[in-house]
Every structure is written in structure tokens, then in C-alpha cells.
mmCIF file of C-alpha atoms in Angstrom:
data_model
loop_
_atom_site.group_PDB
_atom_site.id
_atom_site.type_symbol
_atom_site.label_atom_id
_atom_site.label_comp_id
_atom_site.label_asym_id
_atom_site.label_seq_id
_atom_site.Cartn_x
_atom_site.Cartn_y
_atom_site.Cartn_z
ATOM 1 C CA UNK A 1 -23.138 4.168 -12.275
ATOM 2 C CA UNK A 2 -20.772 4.402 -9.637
ATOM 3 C CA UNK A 3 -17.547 3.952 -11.055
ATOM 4 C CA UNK A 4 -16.964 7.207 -13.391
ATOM 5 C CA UNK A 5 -14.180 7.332 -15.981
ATOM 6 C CA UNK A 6 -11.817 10.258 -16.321
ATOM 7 C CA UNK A 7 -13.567 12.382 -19.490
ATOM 8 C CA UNK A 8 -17.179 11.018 -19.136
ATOM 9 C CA UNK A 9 -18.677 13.603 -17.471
ATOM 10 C CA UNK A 10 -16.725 16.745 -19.460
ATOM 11 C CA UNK A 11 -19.391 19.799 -20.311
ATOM 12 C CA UNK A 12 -17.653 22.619 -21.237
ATOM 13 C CA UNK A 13 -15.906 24.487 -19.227
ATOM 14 C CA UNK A 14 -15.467 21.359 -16.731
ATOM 15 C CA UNK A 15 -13.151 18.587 -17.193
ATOM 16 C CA UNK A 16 -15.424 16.813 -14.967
ATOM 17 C CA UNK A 17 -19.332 17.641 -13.552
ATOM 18 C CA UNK A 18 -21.235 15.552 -10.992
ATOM 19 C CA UNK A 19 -24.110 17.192 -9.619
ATOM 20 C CA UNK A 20 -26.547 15.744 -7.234
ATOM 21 C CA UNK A 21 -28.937 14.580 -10.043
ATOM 22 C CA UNK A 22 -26.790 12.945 -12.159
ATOM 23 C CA UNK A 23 -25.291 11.012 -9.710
ATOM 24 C CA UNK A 24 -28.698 10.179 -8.217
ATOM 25 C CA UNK A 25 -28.922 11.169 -5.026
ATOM 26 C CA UNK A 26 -29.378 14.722 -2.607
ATOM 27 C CA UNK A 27 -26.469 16.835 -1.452
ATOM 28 C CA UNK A 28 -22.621 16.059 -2.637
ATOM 29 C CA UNK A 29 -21.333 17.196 -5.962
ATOM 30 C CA UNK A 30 -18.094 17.580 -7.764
ATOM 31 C CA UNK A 31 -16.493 19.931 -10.676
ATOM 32 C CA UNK A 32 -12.982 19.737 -12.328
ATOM 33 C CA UNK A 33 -11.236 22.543 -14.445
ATOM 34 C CA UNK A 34 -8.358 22.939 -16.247
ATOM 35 C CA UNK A 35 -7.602 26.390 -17.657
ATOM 36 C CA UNK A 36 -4.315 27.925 -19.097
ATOM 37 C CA UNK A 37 -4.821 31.908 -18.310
ATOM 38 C CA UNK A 38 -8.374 32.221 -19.381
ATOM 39 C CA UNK A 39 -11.101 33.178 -17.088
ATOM 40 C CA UNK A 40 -14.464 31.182 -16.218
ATOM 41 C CA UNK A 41 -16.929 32.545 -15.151
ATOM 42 C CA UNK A 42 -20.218 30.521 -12.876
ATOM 43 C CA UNK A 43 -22.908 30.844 -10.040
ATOM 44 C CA UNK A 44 -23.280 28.471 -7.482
ATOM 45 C CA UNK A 45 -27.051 28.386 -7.282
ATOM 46 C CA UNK A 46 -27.926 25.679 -4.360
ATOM 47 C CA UNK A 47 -24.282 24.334 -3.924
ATOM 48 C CA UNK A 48 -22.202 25.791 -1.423
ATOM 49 C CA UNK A 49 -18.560 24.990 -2.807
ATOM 50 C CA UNK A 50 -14.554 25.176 -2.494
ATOM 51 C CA UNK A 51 -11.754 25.963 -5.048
ATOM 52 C CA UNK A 52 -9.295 23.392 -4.217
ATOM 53 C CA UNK A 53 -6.290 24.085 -6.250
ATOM 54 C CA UNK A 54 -4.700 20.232 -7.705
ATOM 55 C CA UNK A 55 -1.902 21.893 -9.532
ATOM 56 C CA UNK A 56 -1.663 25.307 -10.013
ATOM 57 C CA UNK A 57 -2.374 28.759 -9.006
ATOM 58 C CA UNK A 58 -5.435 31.228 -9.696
ATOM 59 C CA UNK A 59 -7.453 33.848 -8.391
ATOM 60 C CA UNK A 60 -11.138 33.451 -7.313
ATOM 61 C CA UNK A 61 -13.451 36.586 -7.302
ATOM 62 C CA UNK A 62 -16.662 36.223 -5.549
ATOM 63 C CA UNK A 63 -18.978 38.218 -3.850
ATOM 64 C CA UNK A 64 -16.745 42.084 -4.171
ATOM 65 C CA UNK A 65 -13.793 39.643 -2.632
ATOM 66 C CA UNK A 66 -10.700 38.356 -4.386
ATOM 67 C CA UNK A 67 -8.758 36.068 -3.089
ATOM 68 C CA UNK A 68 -5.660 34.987 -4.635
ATOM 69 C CA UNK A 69 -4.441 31.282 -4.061
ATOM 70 C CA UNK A 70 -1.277 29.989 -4.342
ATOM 71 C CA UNK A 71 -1.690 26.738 -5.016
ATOM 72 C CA UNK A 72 0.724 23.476 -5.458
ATOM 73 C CA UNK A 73 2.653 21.868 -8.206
ATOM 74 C CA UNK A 74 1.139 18.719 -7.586
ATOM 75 C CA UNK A 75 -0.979 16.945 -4.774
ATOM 76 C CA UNK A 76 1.983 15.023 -3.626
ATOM 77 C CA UNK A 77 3.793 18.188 -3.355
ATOM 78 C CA UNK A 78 2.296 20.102 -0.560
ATOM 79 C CA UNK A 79 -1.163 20.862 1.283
ATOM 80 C CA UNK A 80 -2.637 23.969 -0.624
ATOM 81 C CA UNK A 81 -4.698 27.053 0.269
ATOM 82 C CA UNK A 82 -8.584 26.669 -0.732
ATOM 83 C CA UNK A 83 -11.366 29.674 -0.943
ATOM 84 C CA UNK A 84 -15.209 28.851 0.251
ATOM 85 C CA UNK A 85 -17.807 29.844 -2.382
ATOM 86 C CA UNK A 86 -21.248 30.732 -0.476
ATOM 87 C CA UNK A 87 -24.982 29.802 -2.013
ATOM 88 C CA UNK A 88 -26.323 32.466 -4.538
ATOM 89 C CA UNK A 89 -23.113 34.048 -5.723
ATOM 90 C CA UNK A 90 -21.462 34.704 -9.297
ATOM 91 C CA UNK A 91 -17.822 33.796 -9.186
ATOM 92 C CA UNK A 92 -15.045 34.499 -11.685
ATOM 93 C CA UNK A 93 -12.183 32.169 -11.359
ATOM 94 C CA UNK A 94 -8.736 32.923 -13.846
ATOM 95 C CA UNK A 95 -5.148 31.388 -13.688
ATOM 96 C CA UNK A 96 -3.852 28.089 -14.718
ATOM 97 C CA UNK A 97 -3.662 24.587 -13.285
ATOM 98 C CA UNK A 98 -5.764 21.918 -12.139
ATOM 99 C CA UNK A 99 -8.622 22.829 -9.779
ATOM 100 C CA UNK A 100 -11.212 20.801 -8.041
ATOM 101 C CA UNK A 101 -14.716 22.257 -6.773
ATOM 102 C CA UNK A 102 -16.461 20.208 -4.210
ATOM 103 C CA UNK A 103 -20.312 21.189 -3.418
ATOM 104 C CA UNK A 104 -22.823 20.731 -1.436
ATOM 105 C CA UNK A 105 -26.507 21.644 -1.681
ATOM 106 C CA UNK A 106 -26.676 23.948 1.452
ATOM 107 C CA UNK A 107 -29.504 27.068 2.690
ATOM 108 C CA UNK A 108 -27.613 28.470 5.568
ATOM 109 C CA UNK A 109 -25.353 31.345 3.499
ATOM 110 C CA UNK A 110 -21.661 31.572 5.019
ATOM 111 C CA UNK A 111 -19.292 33.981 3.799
ATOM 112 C CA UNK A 112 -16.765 34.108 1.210
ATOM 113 C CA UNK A 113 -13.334 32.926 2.918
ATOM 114 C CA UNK A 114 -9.757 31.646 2.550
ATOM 115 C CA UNK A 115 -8.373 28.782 3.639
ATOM 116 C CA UNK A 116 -4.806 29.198 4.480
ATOM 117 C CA UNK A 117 -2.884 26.174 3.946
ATOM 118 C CA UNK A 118 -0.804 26.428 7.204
ATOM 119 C CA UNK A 119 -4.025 26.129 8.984
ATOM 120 C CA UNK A 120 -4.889 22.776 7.542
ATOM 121 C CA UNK A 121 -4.729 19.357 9.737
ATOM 122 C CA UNK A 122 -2.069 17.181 8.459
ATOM 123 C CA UNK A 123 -3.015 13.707 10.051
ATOM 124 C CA UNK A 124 -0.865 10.556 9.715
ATOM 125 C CA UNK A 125 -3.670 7.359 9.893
ATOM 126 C CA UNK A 126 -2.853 3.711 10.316
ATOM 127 C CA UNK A 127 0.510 2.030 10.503
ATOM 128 C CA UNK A 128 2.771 -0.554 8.520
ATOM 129 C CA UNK A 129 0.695 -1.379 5.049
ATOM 130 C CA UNK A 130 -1.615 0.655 6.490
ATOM 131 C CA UNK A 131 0.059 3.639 6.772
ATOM 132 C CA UNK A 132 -0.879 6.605 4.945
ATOM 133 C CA UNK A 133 -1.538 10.736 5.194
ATOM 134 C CA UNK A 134 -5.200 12.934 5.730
ATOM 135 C CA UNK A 135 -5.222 16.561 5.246
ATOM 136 C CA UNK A 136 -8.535 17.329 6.586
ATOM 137 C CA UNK A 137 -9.088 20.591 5.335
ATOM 138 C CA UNK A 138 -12.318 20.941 5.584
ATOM 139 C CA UNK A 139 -13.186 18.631 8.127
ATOM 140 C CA UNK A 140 -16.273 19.195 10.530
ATOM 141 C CA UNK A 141 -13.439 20.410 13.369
ATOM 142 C CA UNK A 142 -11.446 22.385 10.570
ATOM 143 C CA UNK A 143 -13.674 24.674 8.496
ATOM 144 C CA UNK A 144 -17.085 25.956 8.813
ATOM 145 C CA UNK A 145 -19.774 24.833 5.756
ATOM 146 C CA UNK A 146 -23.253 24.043 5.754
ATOM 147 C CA UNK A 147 -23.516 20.777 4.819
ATOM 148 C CA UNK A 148 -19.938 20.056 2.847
ATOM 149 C CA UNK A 149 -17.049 18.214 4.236
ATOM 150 C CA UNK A 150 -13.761 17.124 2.183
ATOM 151 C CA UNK A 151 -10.454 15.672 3.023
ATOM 152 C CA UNK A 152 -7.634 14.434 0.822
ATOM 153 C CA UNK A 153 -5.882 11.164 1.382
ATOM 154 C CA UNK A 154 -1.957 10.617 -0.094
ATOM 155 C CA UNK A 155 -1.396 6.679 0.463
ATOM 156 C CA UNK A 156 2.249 5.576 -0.724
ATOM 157 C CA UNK A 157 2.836 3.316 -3.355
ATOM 158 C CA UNK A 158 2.069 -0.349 -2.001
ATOM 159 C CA UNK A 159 -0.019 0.871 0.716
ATOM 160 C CA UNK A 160 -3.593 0.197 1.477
ATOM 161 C CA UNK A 161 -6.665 3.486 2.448
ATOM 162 C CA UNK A 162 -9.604 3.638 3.770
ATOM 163 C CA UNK A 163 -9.005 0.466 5.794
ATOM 164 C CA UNK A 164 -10.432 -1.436 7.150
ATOM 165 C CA UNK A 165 -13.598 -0.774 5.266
ATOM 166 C CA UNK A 166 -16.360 1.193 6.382
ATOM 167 C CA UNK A 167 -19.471 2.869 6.068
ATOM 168 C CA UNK A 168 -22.104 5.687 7.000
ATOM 169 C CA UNK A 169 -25.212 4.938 5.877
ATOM 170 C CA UNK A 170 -27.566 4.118 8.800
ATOM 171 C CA UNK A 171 -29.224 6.682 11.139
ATOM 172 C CA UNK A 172 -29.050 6.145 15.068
ATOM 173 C CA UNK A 173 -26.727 3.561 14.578
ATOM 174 C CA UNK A 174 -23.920 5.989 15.297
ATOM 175 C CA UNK A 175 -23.199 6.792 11.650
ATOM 176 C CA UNK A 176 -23.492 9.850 9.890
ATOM 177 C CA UNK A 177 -25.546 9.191 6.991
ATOM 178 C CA UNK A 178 -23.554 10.692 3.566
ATOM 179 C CA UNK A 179 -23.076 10.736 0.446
ATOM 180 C CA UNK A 180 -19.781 10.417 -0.699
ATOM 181 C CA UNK A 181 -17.665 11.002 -3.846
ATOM 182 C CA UNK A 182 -14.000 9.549 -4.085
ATOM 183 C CA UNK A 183 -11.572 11.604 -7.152
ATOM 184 C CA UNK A 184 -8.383 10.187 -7.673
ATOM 185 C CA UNK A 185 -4.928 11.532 -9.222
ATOM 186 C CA UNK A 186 -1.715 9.689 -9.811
ATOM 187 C CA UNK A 187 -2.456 5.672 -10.070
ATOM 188 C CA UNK A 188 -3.404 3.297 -10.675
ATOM 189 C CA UNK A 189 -4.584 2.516 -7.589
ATOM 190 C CA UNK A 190 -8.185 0.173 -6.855
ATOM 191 C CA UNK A 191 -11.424 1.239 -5.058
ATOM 192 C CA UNK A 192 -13.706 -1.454 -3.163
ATOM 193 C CA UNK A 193 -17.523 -0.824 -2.244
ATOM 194 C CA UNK A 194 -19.633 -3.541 -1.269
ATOM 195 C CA UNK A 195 -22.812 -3.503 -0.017
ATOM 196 C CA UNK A 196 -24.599 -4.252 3.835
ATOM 197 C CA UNK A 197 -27.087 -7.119 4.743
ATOM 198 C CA UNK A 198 -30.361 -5.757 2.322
ATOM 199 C CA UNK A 199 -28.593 -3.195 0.538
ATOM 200 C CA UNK A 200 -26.212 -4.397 -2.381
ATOM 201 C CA UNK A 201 -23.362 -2.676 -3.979
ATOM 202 C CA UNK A 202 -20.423 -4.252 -5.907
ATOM 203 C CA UNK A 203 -17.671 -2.014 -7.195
ATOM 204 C CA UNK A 204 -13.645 -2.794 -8.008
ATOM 205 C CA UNK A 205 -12.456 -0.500 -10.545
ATOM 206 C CA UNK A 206 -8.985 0.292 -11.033
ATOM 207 C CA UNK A 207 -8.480 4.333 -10.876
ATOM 208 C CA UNK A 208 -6.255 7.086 -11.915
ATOM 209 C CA UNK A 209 -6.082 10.009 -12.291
ATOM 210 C CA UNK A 210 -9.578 11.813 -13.583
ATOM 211 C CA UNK A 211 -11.411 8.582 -12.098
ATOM 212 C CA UNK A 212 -14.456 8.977 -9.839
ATOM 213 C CA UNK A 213 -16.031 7.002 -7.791
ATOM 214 C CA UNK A 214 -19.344 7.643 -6.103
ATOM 215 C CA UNK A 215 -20.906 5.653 -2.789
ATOM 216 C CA UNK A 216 -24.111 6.164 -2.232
ATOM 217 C CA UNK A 217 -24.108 3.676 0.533
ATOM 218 C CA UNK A 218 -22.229 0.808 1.564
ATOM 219 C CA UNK A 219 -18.668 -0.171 2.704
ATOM 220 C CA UNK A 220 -16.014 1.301 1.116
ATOM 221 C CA UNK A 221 -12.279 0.377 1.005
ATOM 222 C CA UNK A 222 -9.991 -0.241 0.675
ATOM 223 C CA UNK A 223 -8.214 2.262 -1.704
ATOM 224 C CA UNK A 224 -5.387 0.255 -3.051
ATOM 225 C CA UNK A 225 -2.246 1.859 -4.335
ATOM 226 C CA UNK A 226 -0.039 -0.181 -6.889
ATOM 227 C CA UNK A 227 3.526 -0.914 -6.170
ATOM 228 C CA UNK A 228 5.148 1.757 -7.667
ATOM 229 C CA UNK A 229 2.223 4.340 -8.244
ATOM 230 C CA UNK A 230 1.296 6.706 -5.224
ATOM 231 C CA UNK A 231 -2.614 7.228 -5.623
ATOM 232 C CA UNK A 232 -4.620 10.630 -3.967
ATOM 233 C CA UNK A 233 -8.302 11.010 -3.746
ATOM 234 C CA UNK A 234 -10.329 13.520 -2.740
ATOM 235 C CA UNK A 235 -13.035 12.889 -0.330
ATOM 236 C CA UNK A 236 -16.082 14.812 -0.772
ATOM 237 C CA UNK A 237 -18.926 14.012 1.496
ATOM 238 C CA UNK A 238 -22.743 15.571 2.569
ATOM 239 C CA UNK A 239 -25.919 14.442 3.973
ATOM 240 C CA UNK A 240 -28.999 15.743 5.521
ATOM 241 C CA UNK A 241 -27.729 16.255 9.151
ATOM 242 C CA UNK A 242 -27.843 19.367 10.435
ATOM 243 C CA UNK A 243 -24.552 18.940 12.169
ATOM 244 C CA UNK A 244 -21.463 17.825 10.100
ATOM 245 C CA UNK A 245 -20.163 14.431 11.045
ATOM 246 C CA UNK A 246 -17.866 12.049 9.495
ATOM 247 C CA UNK A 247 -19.055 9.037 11.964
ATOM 248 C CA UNK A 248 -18.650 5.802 10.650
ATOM 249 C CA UNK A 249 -19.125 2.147 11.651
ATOM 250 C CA UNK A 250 -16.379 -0.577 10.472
ATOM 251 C CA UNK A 251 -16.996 -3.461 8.928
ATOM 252 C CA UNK A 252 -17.390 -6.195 11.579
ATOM 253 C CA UNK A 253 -15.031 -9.125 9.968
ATOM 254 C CA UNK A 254 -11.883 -6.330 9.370
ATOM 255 C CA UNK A 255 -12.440 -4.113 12.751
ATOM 256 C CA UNK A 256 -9.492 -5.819 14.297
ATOM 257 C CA UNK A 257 -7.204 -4.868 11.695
ATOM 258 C CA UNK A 258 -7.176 -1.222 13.821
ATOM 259 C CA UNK A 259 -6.046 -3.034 16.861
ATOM 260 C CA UNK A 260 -2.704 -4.336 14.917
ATOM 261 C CA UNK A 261 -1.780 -0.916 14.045
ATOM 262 C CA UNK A 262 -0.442 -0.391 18.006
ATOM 263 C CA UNK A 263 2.561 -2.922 17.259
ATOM 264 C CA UNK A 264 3.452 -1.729 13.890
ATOM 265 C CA UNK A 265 5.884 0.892 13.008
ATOM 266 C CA UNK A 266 4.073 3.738 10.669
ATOM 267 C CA UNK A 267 5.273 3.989 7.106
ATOM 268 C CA UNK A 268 8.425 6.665 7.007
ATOM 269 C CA UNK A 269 6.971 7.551 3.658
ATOM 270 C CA UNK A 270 4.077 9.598 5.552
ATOM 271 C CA UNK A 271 3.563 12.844 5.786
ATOM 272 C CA UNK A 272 4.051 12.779 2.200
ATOM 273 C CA UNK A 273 4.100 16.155 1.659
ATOM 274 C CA UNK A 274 6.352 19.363 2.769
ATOM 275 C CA UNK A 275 4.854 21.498 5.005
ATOM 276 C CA UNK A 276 3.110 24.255 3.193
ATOM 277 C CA UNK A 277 4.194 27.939 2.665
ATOM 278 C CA UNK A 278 3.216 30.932 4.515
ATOM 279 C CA UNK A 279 0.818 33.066 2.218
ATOM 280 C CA UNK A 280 -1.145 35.997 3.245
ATOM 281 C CA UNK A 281 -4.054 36.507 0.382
ATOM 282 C CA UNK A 282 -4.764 39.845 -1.431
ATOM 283 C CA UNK A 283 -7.372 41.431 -1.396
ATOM 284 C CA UNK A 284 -8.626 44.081 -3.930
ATOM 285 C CA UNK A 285 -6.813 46.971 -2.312
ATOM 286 C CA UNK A 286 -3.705 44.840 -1.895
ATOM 287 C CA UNK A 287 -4.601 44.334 1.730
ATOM 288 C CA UNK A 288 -4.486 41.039 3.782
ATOM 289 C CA UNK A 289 -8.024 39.390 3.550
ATOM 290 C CA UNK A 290 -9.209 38.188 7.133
ATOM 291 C CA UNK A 291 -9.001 34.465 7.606
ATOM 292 C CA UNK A 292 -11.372 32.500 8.844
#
């Protein structure tokens, strides 16, 4: 099933739980969490992952290292600090808020790390309808993982993502083959998929927030936001390259559409977001932790 309903996939402690299984297929995975001051405690097993704070605060403990993140109030409030969770490792994760856990199954083992929210790539994409903001914080060029990569995308109310469609499904066509899993807040927004010559796909659901929607293959986009409801989602993304790649290939018929963009103004609504605040983690003896 591709398009996956806010609540559906709840098993206690998680709000939400996609592994590799249940959504069919290899590498990417996904885990929500709400908590109000209590702790949770989990391994990671196969899945390299990230705490990814929605709303929020909390502290993660993994591995002897604690790292405290700051968070956001809200996704369309700011970009937000993030700690890496390596294969193998026990993790105890308390505060309160709204936290997202992208994974990917991974064997090289990285170490634990913080992701410093001033550090993140704030990129404005498109232009006119177009228009709308990437924070690519763990983008192949932004963070080292294994085999994960995960960027959030704020479009303005009205405004049209991941557009023109596209895809990355064929090898040595100069795609990256991926998996890819699409979590939404705020809404309601729509998500397109639609399916290559010999591989069919047919999706249009209308999202919020809690909504998933996986792509296994096929062309995706756009993501529509509804006059007056900005829409985020969360792109997580893996594959069996040994070298992370977001490489795509547009849809033929709506490829043009990226030529248009040079004689349009970009949206003034984008960067949605402030820029983020300086924060320097704790560690357990109260001492910076290294970044990576």
C-alpha cells in the first residue's frame, strides 16, 4: 500500500513504524514518537538512523554519548539540530515533542554524532508556483551515513514540490536507484506517483499531517499544497549503491517546466523558516561534544 494514513502503522511506543518489510522492499524505513517527559528506550539492530526533532526538545543517549537537542516549535519554525544513531547500539531517548527517526539498513558502523542545525543547507528550489524551501540535512554533500539520506521540503500554501516530476529507479541510466518514503505535517496538501513505460504505479492521496507515502519506484510529484495550508514532508531515501546519490531523471513531457523558472521571480514566502540558533550540545561531563 503506498499511501499510509496517519495512525495505521502505531505499535507502541511509535506513533508511526515502517520498516523495510512492511513496506516491501530493502533499505529505507521510518519511526514517529510522541512522548511527554517519559523515556523510551530501543536498539537499532540493522538500521542506521537519525533523531530528527518535529516539535520539541529531548535528549538522546547512545553509545556512553549524550547529546542534548534543542529542537523546534514546529517545522515551519526553524531548521533543527539532529543526532546519528550507528548499527548495533541501545539508545535511550527522553523529553517531549514530536520526533521523527529515519533508517536505513546499513553494515559500515559510523559513529554517534550531532548535527548542529547552523550547519544545515538551507536551499531555495524553483521559482514563481514553483517556489519552495530544502533543508538538506542529511544530504549525500551534508552528512556522512551509510546508506541513509533525508531532506525536508517547506512549500507555501498554493505552491507546487517536487516538480516537475521525477524519478530514480533505473540503473546506468544516470539515476540513483532508491527507495523513498515521503511524511507530511501541516496540510492538506496532495502527493502524485505514477508509474514508467512497464512499471505501473497510480497514487493521489490527499495528506496531512501523520500521512505517509511510500515510492517504491516511479515518478513522483508533484506535492501540492492547498491554498491556505503550508504542507512539509520529510524525504527519506536509500538504495543499494555504495555511494549516496540523489540522481534523478525528469519526466520527459514536464522537463521544460525547469527552463521557465529563469524568468520568474522566486516566491518571497521562501526561506520559510528563521535561521536557526547557535547550540553547542552537552555532553555527559557538561562538555561540548565534537561535531561532525
Amino acid at each position: 500500500m503506498s499511501y499510509i494514513p496517519a495512525g495505521s502503522t502505531a505499535e507502541a511506543p511509535w506513533a508511526l513504524r515502517i520498516s523495510p518489510e512492511t513496506a516491501g522492499w530493502t533499505y529505507a524505513g521510518l519511526r514517529a514518537l510522541n512522548i511527554s517527559g517519559e523515556t523510551v528506550e530501543f536498539g537499532t539492530g540493522d538500521e542506521e538512523m537519525l533523531v530528527v526533532p518535529l516539535s520539541g526538545s529531548c535528549l538522546v543517549e547512545c553509545d556512553g554519548v549524550r547529546l542534548d537537542l534543542r529542537g523546534r516549535e514546529s517545522v515551519f519554525g526553524a531548521v533543527t539540530d539532529f543526532a546519528y544513531l550507528p548499527i548495533g547500539s541501545g539508545v535511550r531517548l527522553s523529553g517531549r515533542g514530536r520526533f521523527a527517526l529515519p533508517s536505513a539498513v546499513a553494515t559500515r558502523r559510523l559513529p554517534v554524532r550531532y548535527g548542529p542545525a547552523e550547519d544545515v543547507p538551507v536551499e531555495v528550489r524553483g521559482a514563481g508556483r514553483a517556489s519552495r524551501q530544502v533543508n538538506n540535512f542529511c544530504a549525500p554533500d551534508a552528512f556522512e551515513c551509510d546508506k541513509l539520506v533525508a531532506v525536508e521540503v517547506l512549500t507555501p500554501e498554493g505552491n507546487w514540490s517536487s516538480y516537475p516530476p521525477h524519478k530514480h529507479d533505473t540503473p546506468g541510466d544516470g539515476e540513483a536507484v532508491l527507495e523513498e518514503i515521503y511524511y507530511f505535517e501541516g496540510g492538506p496538501g496532495y502527493q502524485r506517483v505514477y508509474g514508467s513505460p512497464g512499471r505501473p504505479i497510480d497514487v493521489l492521496a490527499e495528506v496531512s499531517c501523520g500521512d505517509v507515502v511510500l515510492v517504491p519506484h516511479g515518478y513522483h510529484g508533484p506535492s501540492m499544497a492547498a491554498p491556505g495550508y503550508d504542507l512539509y514532508y520529510l524525504n527519506v531515501l536509500a538504495g543499494p549503491a555504495p555511494k549516496r546519490s540523489m540522481a534523478f531523471c525528469d519526466d520527459p513531457r514536464h522537463a521544460w517546466i525547469r527552463s521557465t523558472w529563469h524568468d520568474q521571480p522566486v516566491d518571497p514566502r521562501v526561506p520559510m523558516t528563521r535561521p536557526p540558533r547557535t547550540h553547542e550540545p552537552a555532553s555527559a561531563n557538561g562538555e561540548p561534544e565534537a561535531k561532525a
